[in-house]
Structures are given as structure tokens and as C-alpha cells.
Short mmCIF file of C-alpha atoms and ligand atoms in Angstrom, two decimals:
data_model
loop_
_atom_site.label_atom_id
_atom_site.label_comp_id
_atom_site.label_asym_id
_atom_site.label_seq_id
_atom_site.Cartn_x
_atom_site.Cartn_y
_atom_site.Cartn_z
CA MET A 1273 7.68 -18.77 -7.08
CA ALA A 1274 7.38 -14.67 -7.53
CA ILE A 1275 5.37 -12.16 -6.13
CA ILE A 1276 3.26 -9.69 -8.83
CA ALA A 1277 1.70 -6.84 -8.31
CA MET A 1278 -1.45 -6.12 -10.62
CA LYS A 1279 -2.41 -2.85 -11.01
CA PHE A 1280 -6.04 -2.06 -12.47
CA GLY A 1281 -7.88 1.22 -13.37
CA GLY A 1282 -10.71 2.92 -13.45
CA THR A 1283 -12.39 1.36 -15.98
CA SER A 1284 -11.38 -2.55 -15.07
CA VAL A 1285 -13.21 -1.42 -11.27
CA ALA A 1286 -16.19 0.06 -12.82
CA ASP A 1287 -18.38 -1.99 -11.59
CA LEU A 1288 -19.49 -5.66 -9.56
CA ASP A 1289 -18.99 -7.19 -12.95
CA ARG A 1290 -15.31 -5.65 -13.81
CA ILE A 1291 -15.06 -6.87 -10.43
CA ARG A 1292 -15.58 -10.15 -10.68
CA HIS A 1293 -13.32 -10.52 -13.89
CA VAL A 1294 -10.44 -9.21 -12.10
CA ALA A 1295 -10.81 -11.54 -9.77
CA GLY A 1296 -10.69 -14.15 -12.85
CA LEU A 1297 -7.74 -12.70 -13.47
CA VAL A 1298 -5.89 -12.57 -10.31
CA LYS A 1299 -7.34 -16.06 -9.40
CA ARG A 1300 -5.39 -17.03 -12.78
CA GLU A 1301 -2.08 -15.83 -10.79
CA VAL A 1302 -2.94 -16.90 -7.95
CA GLU A 1303 -3.10 -20.37 -9.72
CA ARG A 1304 0.06 -20.28 -12.20
CA GLY A 1305 1.54 -20.20 -8.26
CA ASN A 1306 2.11 -16.90 -8.21
CA LYS A 1307 1.99 -14.65 -5.08
CA VAL A 1308 0.00 -11.90 -5.60
CA ALA A 1309 -0.17 -7.35 -4.83
CA VAL A 1310 -3.73 -6.39 -6.23
CA VAL A 1311 -3.56 -2.17 -6.41
CA VAL A 1312 -7.03 -1.14 -7.38
CA SER A 1313 -8.30 2.69 -8.12
CA ALA A 1314 -12.17 3.65 -7.60
CA MET A 1315 -14.57 2.80 -10.07
CA ALA A 1316 -14.08 4.90 -13.00
CA GLY A 1317 -16.01 8.68 -12.17
CA GLU A 1318 -15.91 7.89 -7.88
CA THR A 1319 -13.00 10.31 -7.69
CA ASN A 1320 -14.37 12.96 -9.57
CA LYS A 1321 -17.50 12.91 -8.54
CA LEU A 1322 -15.49 13.21 -4.24
CA VAL A 1323 -13.31 16.37 -5.74
CA GLY A 1324 -16.95 17.45 -7.00
CA TRP A 1325 -18.38 17.40 -3.38
CA THR A 1326 -15.06 18.77 -1.93
CA ASN A 1327 -15.46 22.46 -4.30
CA GLU A 1328 -18.53 22.82 -4.15
CA ALA A 1329 -18.33 22.12 0.44
CA ALA A 1330 -15.70 24.78 0.45
CA ARG A 1331 -17.83 28.03 -1.91
CA PRO A 1332 -18.77 29.72 0.46
CA PRO A 1333 -23.11 30.97 1.47
CA VAL A 1334 -22.31 33.82 -0.36
CA GLU A 1335 -21.25 33.52 -4.06
CA GLY A 1336 -19.83 36.30 -5.89
CA ILE A 1337 -17.32 37.52 -2.95
CA PRO A 1338 -13.88 38.47 -4.12
CA MET A 1339 -12.09 36.46 -2.37
CA GLU A 1340 -9.26 38.11 0.05
CA GLY A 1341 -6.12 38.57 -2.89
CA SER A 1342 -7.97 37.49 -4.97
CA GLY A 1343 -6.99 41.08 -6.56
CA GLY A 1344 -10.83 42.11 -7.08
CA LYS A 1345 -11.65 38.26 -8.70
CA VAL A 1346 -13.75 35.94 -7.72
CA LEU A 1347 -11.68 32.62 -7.33
CA GLN A 1348 -13.10 29.10 -7.23
CA PRO A 1349 -11.79 28.72 -2.88
CA ILE A 1350 -10.67 25.89 -2.54
CA PRO A 1351 -11.39 23.36 0.40
CA ASP A 1352 -8.63 22.36 3.04
CA GLN A 1353 -6.32 19.59 1.31
CA ARG A 1354 -6.24 17.39 4.17
CA GLU A 1355 -9.76 17.06 4.11
CA TYR A 1356 -10.16 16.57 0.17
CA ASP A 1357 -7.77 13.70 1.07
CA VAL A 1358 -9.72 12.34 3.27
CA VAL A 1359 -12.90 11.94 1.29
CA VAL A 1360 -10.90 11.35 -2.29
CA ALA A 1361 -9.22 8.45 -0.94
CA SER A 1362 -12.76 6.86 -0.07
CA GLY A 1363 -13.09 5.67 -3.80
CA GLU A 1364 -10.60 3.09 -3.08
CA GLN A 1365 -11.39 1.99 -0.25
CA VAL A 1366 -14.08 1.05 -1.63
CA THR A 1367 -12.90 -1.06 -3.95
CA SER A 1368 -9.95 -2.83 -2.33
CA GLY A 1369 -12.34 -3.92 0.32
CA LEU A 1370 -15.56 -5.40 -3.45
CA LEU A 1371 -12.59 -7.69 -4.49
CA ALA A 1372 -11.23 -8.91 -1.47
CA ILE A 1373 -14.64 -9.76 -0.83
CA THR A 1374 -14.73 -11.26 -4.43
CA LEU A 1375 -11.54 -12.89 -4.22
CA ASN A 1376 -13.41 -14.64 -0.49
CA ALA A 1377 -16.21 -15.99 -2.27
CA MET A 1378 -14.17 -17.44 -5.28
CA GLY A 1379 -12.06 -19.35 -2.31
CA VAL A 1380 -9.03 -16.98 -2.78
CA LYS A 1381 -7.31 -16.18 0.43
CA ALA A 1382 -7.60 -12.31 0.29
CA ARG A 1383 -8.02 -9.17 2.63
CA SER A 1384 -7.44 -5.42 2.54
CA TRP A 1385 -4.80 -2.71 2.86
CA LEU A 1386 -5.53 0.51 3.21
CA GLY A 1387 -2.70 3.02 2.77
CA TRP A 1388 -2.16 3.69 6.34
CA GLN A 1389 -2.51 0.22 6.71
CA VAL A 1390 0.81 -1.40 4.24
CA PRO A 1391 1.54 1.64 5.56
CA ILE A 1392 2.66 3.91 1.75
CA GLU A 1393 4.03 6.89 4.20
CA THR A 1394 4.32 10.17 2.52
CA SER A 1395 4.62 13.55 2.96
CA ALA A 1396 2.80 16.38 4.11
CA VAL A 1397 1.70 18.14 0.40
CA HIS A 1398 -1.97 17.30 1.44
CA GLY A 1399 -3.61 16.82 -2.36
CA SER A 1400 -0.74 16.03 -4.15
CA ALA A 1401 2.25 13.77 -1.87
CA ARG A 1402 4.90 12.04 -2.23
CA ILE A 1403 5.27 8.76 -1.51
CA GLU A 1404 8.61 8.20 0.52
CA GLY A 1405 8.47 4.55 2.14
CA VAL A 1406 6.83 1.57 2.05
CA PRO A 1407 8.31 -0.67 4.59
CA ALA A 1408 5.49 -3.47 4.26
CA PHE A 1409 6.45 -6.13 6.50
CA GLU A 1410 3.65 -6.86 7.27
CA MET A 1411 2.16 -7.13 4.32
CA LYS A 1412 4.95 -8.64 2.77
CA ARG A 1413 4.71 -11.89 4.75
CA ALA A 1414 0.86 -12.10 4.58
CA ILE A 1415 1.93 -12.34 0.51
CA GLU A 1416 4.07 -14.88 1.39
CA GLY A 1417 2.12 -17.21 4.17
CA GLY A 1418 -0.30 -17.31 0.56
CA GLU A 1419 -2.93 -14.67 0.57
CA VAL A 1420 -3.78 -12.12 -1.96
CA ALA A 1421 -2.74 -7.92 -0.05
CA VAL A 1422 -5.94 -5.51 -1.94
CA VAL A 1423 -4.40 -2.38 -1.75
CA ALA A 1424 -5.97 0.53 -1.76
CA GLY A 1425 -4.51 2.81 -4.79
CA PHE A 1426 -4.30 6.69 -5.00
CA GLN A 1427 -3.92 7.25 -0.56
CA GLY A 1428 -1.03 7.09 1.95
CA VAL A 1429 0.11 7.86 5.10
CA ALA A 1430 2.01 11.16 5.27
CA PRO A 1431 3.19 13.11 9.10
CA GLY A 1432 0.82 13.06 11.80
CA HIS A 1433 -1.24 9.44 10.76
CA ARG A 1434 -3.50 11.70 8.13
CA ILE A 1435 -5.11 10.12 5.18
CA SER A 1436 -2.93 11.53 1.62
CA THR A 1437 -3.54 11.36 -1.65
CA LEU A 1438 -1.38 10.67 -4.71
CA GLY A 1439 -2.32 13.08 -7.39
CA ARG A 1440 -4.81 12.71 -9.80
CA GLY A 1441 -3.71 8.64 -11.83
CA GLY A 1442 -1.73 8.18 -8.97
CA SER A 1443 -2.79 4.44 -7.55
CA ASP A 1444 0.12 3.73 -11.07
CA THR A 1445 2.25 5.43 -8.33
CA SER A 1446 0.70 3.29 -5.78
CA ALA A 1447 0.49 -0.08 -7.54
CA VAL A 1448 5.00 0.84 -8.25
CA ALA A 1449 5.71 2.30 -5.15
CA VAL A 1450 4.82 -0.98 -4.17
CA ALA A 1451 6.05 -3.52 -6.70
CA ALA A 1452 9.23 -1.84 -5.32
CA GLY A 1453 8.48 -1.94 -1.36
CA ILE A 1454 7.86 -6.05 -0.88
CA GLN A 1455 10.35 -7.10 -4.28
CA ALA A 1456 8.17 -8.06 -6.88
CA ALA A 1457 9.02 -9.25 -9.55
CA ARG A 1458 6.71 -7.61 -12.06
CA CYS A 1459 4.45 -4.83 -11.96
CA ASP A 1460 1.76 -4.83 -14.94
CA ILE A 1461 -0.39 -1.86 -14.89
CA TYR A 1462 -4.26 -3.19 -16.36
CA THR A 1463 -5.63 -0.37 -17.99
CA ASP A 1464 -8.13 -0.01 -20.36
CA VAL A 1465 -5.97 -0.42 -23.17
CA ASP A 1466 -4.24 -2.64 -24.57
CA GLY A 1467 -0.68 -0.46 -23.93
CA VAL A 1468 1.47 2.52 -24.57
CA TYR A 1469 0.26 3.49 -27.77
CA THR A 1470 2.33 6.14 -30.13
CA THR A 1471 -0.19 8.58 -29.13
CA ASP A 1472 -3.86 8.54 -27.77
CA PRO A 1473 -5.80 5.89 -29.28
CA ARG A 1474 -9.24 7.29 -28.49
CA ILE A 1475 -7.81 10.42 -31.17
CA VAL A 1476 -6.00 9.17 -33.42
CA PRO A 1477 -7.28 5.71 -34.73
CA LYS A 1478 -4.26 5.01 -35.95
CA ALA A 1479 -2.31 5.05 -33.51
CA ARG A 1480 0.34 2.57 -33.32
CA ARG A 1481 0.86 0.15 -29.48
CA LEU A 1482 4.60 -0.56 -28.94
CA GLU A 1483 5.99 -3.66 -27.98
CA LYS A 1484 8.77 -1.54 -25.42
CA ILE A 1485 9.29 1.70 -24.74
CA ALA A 1486 12.01 3.50 -23.44
CA PHE A 1487 12.16 4.95 -19.04
CA GLU A 1488 12.97 8.36 -20.89
CA GLU A 1489 10.74 8.32 -22.92
CA MET A 1490 7.43 7.42 -21.05
CA LEU A 1491 8.67 10.12 -18.17
CA GLU A 1492 7.84 13.07 -21.14
CA MET A 1493 5.13 11.58 -22.88
CA ALA A 1494 3.30 11.80 -19.21
CA SER A 1495 5.03 14.66 -18.19
CA LEU A 1496 3.49 15.59 -21.29
CA GLY A 1497 -0.35 14.26 -20.98
CA ALA A 1498 0.01 11.50 -21.77
CA LYS A 1499 -2.91 10.22 -18.72
CA VAL A 1500 -2.43 6.42 -19.52
CA LEU A 1501 0.51 6.27 -16.56
CA GLN A 1502 1.54 8.90 -14.26
CA THR A 1503 4.71 11.00 -14.42
CA ARG A 1504 5.42 9.44 -10.86
CA SER A 1505 5.25 6.44 -11.38
CA VAL A 1506 7.24 5.79 -14.11
CA GLU A 1507 10.16 7.47 -12.38
CA ILE A 1508 9.56 4.61 -9.29
CA ALA A 1509 9.75 1.95 -11.96
CA MET A 1510 13.72 3.93 -13.69
CA LEU A 1511 15.14 4.17 -9.72
CA HIS A 1512 13.78 0.44 -8.70
CA ARG A 1513 14.48 -1.19 -11.95
CA VAL A 1514 10.16 -1.81 -11.43
CA PRO A 1515 9.92 -4.42 -14.45
CA THR A 1516 7.30 -3.07 -15.32
CA ARG A 1517 4.74 -3.51 -18.20
CA VAL A 1518 1.52 -1.77 -19.45
CA LEU A 1519 -2.06 -4.45 -20.53
CA SER A 1520 -5.74 -4.65 -21.44
CA THR A 1521 -8.20 -6.17 -18.16
CA PHE A 1522 -9.96 -6.83 -20.86
CA THR A 1523 -7.80 -8.33 -23.44
CA PRO A 1524 -4.96 -9.31 -21.25
CA ASP A 1525 -3.55 -12.09 -22.95
CA VAL A 1526 -2.94 -9.90 -26.13
CA GLY A 1527 -0.14 -6.73 -26.56
CA GLY A 1528 1.14 -4.93 -23.64
CA THR A 1529 3.87 -2.46 -23.07
CA LEU A 1530 7.00 -2.75 -21.15
CA LEU A 1531 9.16 -0.27 -20.15
CA CYS A 1532 12.59 -1.01 -20.70
CA ASP A 1533 16.10 0.85 -20.68
CA GLU A 1534 16.75 2.70 -23.86
CA GLU A 1535 19.59 -0.23 -25.17
CA ASP A 1536 16.67 -2.14 -25.61
CA ILE A 1537 15.43 -0.36 -28.04
CA VAL A 1538 17.04 -1.22 -31.38
CA GLU A 1539 15.05 1.10 -33.93
CA LYS A 1540 15.30 4.99 -32.38
CA LYS A 1541 12.91 6.97 -34.58
CA PRO A 1542 13.10 10.33 -34.69
CA VAL A 1543 10.41 10.57 -32.55
CA THR A 1544 8.16 7.53 -30.53
CA GLY A 1545 5.01 9.59 -29.49
CA ILE A 1546 2.70 12.73 -29.03
CA ALA A 1547 1.03 13.95 -26.22
CA TYR A 1548 -1.38 16.64 -26.20
CA SER A 1549 -2.58 18.66 -22.89
CA ARG A 1550 -5.37 21.45 -22.76
CA ASP A 1551 -4.52 21.51 -19.36
CA GLU A 1552 -3.45 24.85 -20.58
CA ALA A 1553 -3.79 28.63 -20.19
CA LYS A 1554 -1.08 31.49 -21.87
CA ILE A 1555 -0.16 35.05 -19.29
CA THR A 1556 0.74 37.51 -21.73
CA LEU A 1557 2.68 40.49 -19.21
CA HIS A 1558 2.82 43.66 -22.06
CA LYS A 1559 5.48 46.04 -22.30
CA ILE A 1560 6.96 45.48 -19.27
CA PRO A 1561 10.82 46.82 -18.60
CA ASP A 1562 13.25 45.83 -20.63
CA ARG A 1563 16.28 45.61 -17.91
CA PRO A 1564 17.79 42.65 -15.49
CA GLY A 1565 16.12 41.02 -12.67
CA ILE A 1566 12.22 41.68 -14.62
CA ALA A 1567 11.72 37.84 -14.96
CA ALA A 1568 12.70 37.61 -10.58
CA SER A 1569 9.79 40.29 -9.89
CA ILE A 1570 7.26 38.14 -12.38
CA PHE A 1571 7.97 34.54 -11.03
CA GLY A 1572 9.21 35.44 -7.67
CA PRO A 1573 5.36 36.32 -6.26
CA LEU A 1574 4.15 32.99 -8.94
CA ALA A 1575 6.57 30.63 -7.16
CA ASP A 1576 5.58 32.72 -3.78
CA ALA A 1577 1.84 31.48 -4.61
CA GLY A 1578 2.36 27.92 -5.61
CA VAL A 1579 2.14 28.36 -9.56
CA ASN A 1580 4.39 26.17 -12.05
CA VAL A 1581 5.19 27.82 -15.25
CA ASP A 1582 5.73 25.84 -18.12
CA MET A 1583 6.89 27.51 -20.80
CA ILE A 1584 7.82 30.82 -21.11
CA VAL A 1585 8.56 32.86 -24.08
CA GLN A 1586 9.82 36.78 -24.09
CA ASN A 1587 9.74 38.93 -26.97
CA VAL A 1588 13.07 41.07 -28.94
CA SER A 1589 12.53 44.56 -27.63
CA GLU A 1590 11.52 46.82 -30.46
CA ASP A 1591 13.07 50.06 -28.71
CA GLY A 1592 15.96 48.49 -26.12
CA LYS A 1593 13.44 49.32 -24.12
CA LYS A 1594 9.90 47.58 -23.16
CA THR A 1595 8.94 44.39 -24.62
CA ASP A 1596 6.01 42.33 -23.80
CA LEU A 1597 6.88 38.19 -21.91
CA THR A 1598 4.31 35.42 -21.83
CA PHE A 1599 4.47 32.03 -20.44
CA THR A 1600 1.61 29.28 -19.39
CA VAL A 1601 0.32 27.75 -16.06
CA SER A 1602 -2.09 25.46 -15.98
CA ARG A 1603 -5.73 26.00 -16.08
CA SER A 1604 -6.84 25.28 -12.47
CA GLU A 1605 -3.77 27.80 -11.39
CA LEU A 1606 -4.68 30.31 -13.97
CA ALA A 1607 -6.95 32.67 -11.42
CA ARG A 1608 -4.42 32.36 -9.00
CA ALA A 1609 -1.55 33.51 -11.31
CA LEU A 1610 -3.11 36.07 -12.08
CA ALA A 1611 -3.98 37.32 -8.70
CA ALA A 1612 0.28 37.04 -7.70
CA ILE A 1613 0.96 38.98 -10.46
CA GLU A 1614 -2.13 41.89 -10.12
CA LYS A 1615 -0.37 41.82 -6.19
CA HIS A 1616 2.75 43.12 -7.48
CA ALA A 1617 1.77 45.26 -10.43
CA ALA A 1618 4.15 47.92 -9.18
CA ALA A 1619 7.26 46.36 -8.75
CA ILE A 1620 7.09 44.54 -12.39
CA GLY A 1621 5.76 47.70 -13.95
CA TYR A 1622 3.92 46.39 -17.15
CA ARG A 1623 1.15 48.01 -19.30
CA ASP A 1624 -1.35 45.62 -18.88
CA VAL A 1625 -1.46 41.31 -18.59
CA THR A 1626 -4.05 39.52 -21.21
CA HIS A 1627 -4.58 36.18 -20.92
CA ALA A 1628 -6.04 33.35 -22.72
CA ALA A 1629 -7.16 28.99 -21.22
CA ASP A 1630 -8.04 28.71 -24.85
CA VAL A 1631 -4.88 27.04 -25.75
CA ALA A 1632 -3.19 23.35 -26.06
CA LYS A 1633 0.06 21.56 -25.66
CA VAL A 1634 1.36 19.45 -27.73
CA SER A 1635 3.86 18.14 -28.00
CA ILE A 1636 7.17 15.47 -29.64
CA ILE A 1637 8.52 13.20 -28.14
CA GLY A 1638 11.53 10.65 -28.80
CA ILE A 1639 14.78 9.07 -28.30
CA GLY A 1640 15.72 9.31 -31.59
CA MET A 1641 15.55 12.82 -31.34
CA ARG A 1642 19.09 13.43 -30.22
CA ALA A 1643 21.08 11.69 -33.54
CA HIS A 1644 18.77 12.57 -36.11
CA PRO A 1645 18.38 16.29 -37.02
CA GLY A 1646 15.75 18.06 -38.32
CA VAL A 1647 13.40 16.55 -36.33
CA ALA A 1648 11.35 20.10 -34.91
CA GLN A 1649 11.96 21.46 -38.49
CA MET A 1650 9.30 19.09 -39.70
CA MET A 1651 6.95 19.84 -36.78
CA PHE A 1652 7.06 23.24 -37.35
CA ARG A 1653 6.48 22.95 -41.46
CA THR A 1654 3.84 20.65 -40.83
CA LEU A 1655 1.69 22.52 -38.20
CA SER A 1656 2.29 25.42 -40.62
CA ASP A 1657 0.94 23.33 -43.18
CA LYS A 1658 -2.37 22.67 -41.75
CA GLY A 1659 -1.74 26.60 -40.67
CA ILE A 1660 -1.33 25.66 -37.28
CA ASN A 1661 -0.57 29.20 -35.73
CA ILE A 1662 2.42 28.34 -33.36
CA GLN A 1663 1.97 30.36 -29.76
CA VAL A 1664 5.38 28.80 -27.22
CA ILE A 1665 8.22 26.78 -28.61
CA SER A 1666 10.29 24.74 -25.86
CA THR A 1667 12.01 21.98 -26.43
CA SER A 1668 15.33 19.63 -24.39
CA GLU A 1669 16.98 16.79 -26.07
CA ILE A 1670 13.95 14.10 -27.14
CA LYS A 1671 11.45 17.04 -26.77
CA VAL A 1672 9.84 19.99 -28.88
CA SER A 1673 6.63 21.09 -27.39
CA VAL A 1674 4.21 23.76 -28.55
CA LEU A 1675 1.63 25.80 -27.58
CA ILE A 1676 -1.36 25.97 -29.71
CA ALA A 1677 -4.97 27.31 -30.11
CA GLU A 1678 -7.45 24.26 -28.96
CA GLU A 1679 -9.27 23.89 -31.39
CA TYR A 1680 -6.51 23.11 -33.62
CA VAL A 1681 -5.17 20.50 -30.85
CA GLU A 1682 -6.57 16.61 -32.61
CA LEU A 1683 -5.65 18.16 -36.19
CA ALA A 1684 -2.29 18.77 -34.67
CA VAL A 1685 -2.06 15.44 -33.39
CA ARG A 1686 -2.84 13.62 -35.55
CA ALA A 1687 -1.08 15.54 -39.07
CA LEU A 1688 2.56 15.13 -36.91
CA HIS A 1689 1.82 11.43 -36.05
CA SER A 1690 1.17 11.17 -39.76
CA ALA A 1691 4.12 12.66 -40.41
CA TYR A 1692 6.28 11.67 -38.24
CA GLU A 1693 5.38 8.27 -39.93
CA LEU A 1694 3.97 6.55 -36.89
CA ASP A 1695 0.49 5.96 -37.99
CA ALA A 1696 -0.52 2.49 -37.95
CA ALA A 1697 -0.69 0.24 -41.97
P1 ADP B 1809 -6.86 3.82 -15.21
O1 ADP B 1809 -8.48 4.71 -15.83
O2 ADP B 1809 -7.00 2.65 -15.99
O3 ADP B 1809 -5.16 4.39 -14.69
P2 ADP B 1809 -6.32 5.54 -17.45
O4 ADP B 1809 -8.04 6.92 -18.25
O5 ADP B 1809 -6.04 6.68 -16.11
O6 ADP B 1809 -6.81 4.18 -17.19
O7 ADP B 1809 -5.79 5.52 -18.57
C1 ADP B 1809 -5.88 5.27 -20.07
C2 ADP B 1809 -6.20 6.47 -21.05
O8 ADP B 1809 -5.21 6.76 -21.46
C3 ADP B 1809 -6.19 5.10 -22.73
O9 ADP B 1809 -7.95 5.19 -22.49
C4 ADP B 1809 -6.03 6.08 -23.30
O10 ADP B 1809 -7.28 7.18 -23.63
C5 ADP B 1809 -5.18 7.57 -22.68
N1 ADP B 1809 -3.92 7.60 -23.78
C6 ADP B 1809 -3.77 8.43 -23.73
N2 ADP B 1809 -2.21 9.24 -24.36
C7 ADP B 1809 -2.19 7.55 -24.63
C8 ADP B 1809 -0.79 6.77 -24.93
N3 ADP B 1809 -0.43 7.55 -26.04
N4 ADP B 1809 -0.99 5.66 -25.14
C9 ADP B 1809 -2.09 4.50 -24.50
N5 ADP B 1809 -2.92 4.90 -23.74
C10 ADP B 1809 -3.12 6.63 -23.48
N1 LIG B 1810 -8.52 7.35 -8.59
C1 LIG B 1810 -8.30 8.33 -8.75
C2 LIG B 1810 -7.80 9.24 -9.70
O1 LIG B 1810 -9.17 8.84 -10.83
C3 LIG B 1810 -6.31 7.69 -8.97
C4 LIG B 1810 -6.81 6.57 -9.96
O2 LIG B 1810 -7.42 6.37 -10.48
O3 LIG B 1810 -5.09 6.13 -10.94
O4 LIG B 1810 -7.98 9.72 -9.93
MG1 MG B 1811 -4.67 5.95 -14.78
#
């Protein structure tokens, strides 16, 4: 008899009918003789609504007044992140209670567990807290005693007993961390697709389901935009060796993808998958002095402002004195990044600064890339054949990312998907 962790995402618990369907899947697992911990997301759309409310509540009564330190720009005020967490964590409280009620009504003994009750202990970085431990002794005893534990995903408890949340998509991470914490035999992530595909099946109908994907590849896919799993959940699965599968709530008995070690993948194609992210913005500083220390004078203030810089490219200076530097940040951090740059204009010494938010990042990922030369070249040629201009490039051992105009994202992903022979027959 094993303990199994099951996780259901927003579309899987979108209404009471679907919650009943989910309860049926849990019941089936119990009837197979397993002990079960279920982790649930909020109903689809609920978290977006709650986030919207916190933004509205934070807006000052008079619109259009520049915030202090904004370089004259009207910045969207950021709500107090501790209160943001109190609000946005509530969606999962509702579904955990509803699923527990439904299970009991079906004759399956169950109770809900909120983040602080499990407890899921997190860091104090509200809004995107990291799980630090899951000492779920009482919950594990209840599960072993035959009660299904229905855990509210996405939420935890920060130092000082304040509610925290794990960043968007964080219920995946709750599930894998709970599975590790109670030594579950496996963690099944049920969602609205029947596994991890070569790329987002919503934009490439010819995408193929992967039977298995290496942890390292899934980490890159997730962090480069494939939202089927939150990046941190893959890290925890890899670190704690939690056998993790992605399955469909609606067709639970077919398909599925298993996360595994690199060694378990026999056929290593040069490219396993393609990811894209529209959450990108580009900033260019024109005519900055080409001297030692210039990068530090730019990226220091950005780091201090809490801005994460992703891709960077510095042009060769024609005269040895002045050059241009381009970097990318997430769209939500664009205004904050510009304000930090403008505040340090004198110290940096640029001529002017331009920015664009109509850009997107497309990435090819594969452990096979290590052994196959010419993989990046094929990407560049494929994009050039489609007339798509590459604005910035960045690479690592198992991925190549390019920044392009957002209007070409789908075209680029489809063209690359065919070029690397990933299309389903
Ligand atoms: P849930 O609410 O169950 O957590 P998400 O919407 O967060 O579901 O994640 C599932 C979605 O991820 C799919 O509907 C799909 O559009 C998207 N997705 C993006 N890239 C991939 C991929 N490579 N494989 C499968 N799904 C992907
Ligand atoms: N409900 C949260 C979100 O929408 C967490 C999750 O679904 O994983 O981000
Ligand atoms: Mg998700």
C-alpha cells in the first residue's frame, strides 16, 4: 500500500461538476488500496480575478500622479505583498474545502489542509515564496489512518505566521513538495493536456506528447515559458527524487509523461522541445562609454531595484569610445527598470534609452544538443528563411534562446518545430 500525491489544476476544478469528476478519480485511487494526498488549485480564472482586485485596491485615489522614484513615469503601484498573499491564497481555500465536502458525500473520508496547517513552511518573499520544509507529521498520520488529505495548493506559511504564496502556477510546486514531505511513492500532476508536449499544443496542433522528459530539459522548458509545470516543482522533483508524471484529468487512462533522469532517455534527438515566452521587454542604452565598470554601473542599480535581467547583448564599439547595450526584463518589471536606469543616468552616461515590449523569446531545448553540432545554426537559418529578425541571442549547454518581434512567435515556433522534425506524423 502506497501513498500517492495527486494534483489538479484550475481547469480540472473549474466548477462543481468537475470537482465531482476529480473526486471520482481520487476515490478510484483509494479503492485501488492507495492512501492519497490531493493538492488543488483555485478554480480556473479565480486567481486572475483576485490579483486584479489587489491591483485595483492599491491604486491611489487620484490617477496619473507619478510615483516617487519613477523618473516621472506613472507606475502601477504594487500592493503590499503580504496582503496580496492573503487575498490570492483564498482561491485554493475554496476548492480544498469543496473537494473535501464532495469526497465525504461520496463516502470517502477526507479533510482539507491549508498551507499553514500542513504546514508548508516558506521563505518570507511574499508573492513568490520558496518552500523551505514540509514537516507534515500530523497530516501524514491522518493519511495513514485512511483519511484523504486535500491540500490547498499555491499557499504556505512564512516566518511570523503570515500566509505566503509560491508564485503563479505554484500548486505544482506544492504538490511535489508535499509528495516529498510525506514520502509519497509518486506525484501525479493532472491538468488539461495529457502530458508534456514537444511544444505548447495550443499553438502547434502537430506537437507530440513526450513519453518521458529528462529533469534538466523540463527545467529549461518550464523556465523558458512552458507553463505546464512551475519551474520550482521540477527542481524539487529532481532534488528529492519524486517520481512525477503529467496526466490529463479528462482522459486519465491514456498518455502521460514521466519526468526521468537523462540516462533513462535512449533516443537523444538534438532538440526535444520548443518553448516561448511573451513576458519579455527590451531596453537599449545608446552611446554608453565603452570602459571597464560600465556594465556594473547599469546592472547594479537594476539589481537593487529588484529587477531580474535575462538576455544581454553589447555591440562592438566602432570608435572604441561609445557602444550600445541591449538587455531584456519581464514586462511587469519594465517600468521599474526604466525608472532605475533614469535615476542613474548621470553615473552611466548614456545618450538616450529606448524600450520595446512587443518582443518575445523563443527557445529550443534538448540534452542531445551537446552531441550534435550545428543545432543553433539550423535555428538561425529557419528563422531567416521566414524573414524573422533575431534581436538578441543567448545560449547554454542544452538550449538556445532568441528574442524576436512578438508578432512572429507562432510562426517561429511552428517553423522550428518542423525544422527539427518534431511534428507528429
Ligand atoms: P493547470 O491549471 O492544470 O496547472 P496550466 O494552464 O498551468 O494548467 O498548464 C497547462 C497548459 O500548459 C496547457 O493547457 C498548455 O497550453 C500549456 N503548455 C505550454 N507548453 C506546454 C508543453 N510543452 N506541453 C504541454 N502543455 C504545455
Ligand atoms: N491558482 C494559482 C495560479 O493561478 C496557482 C496554480 O494554479 O498553480 O497561479
Ligand atoms: Mg499550472
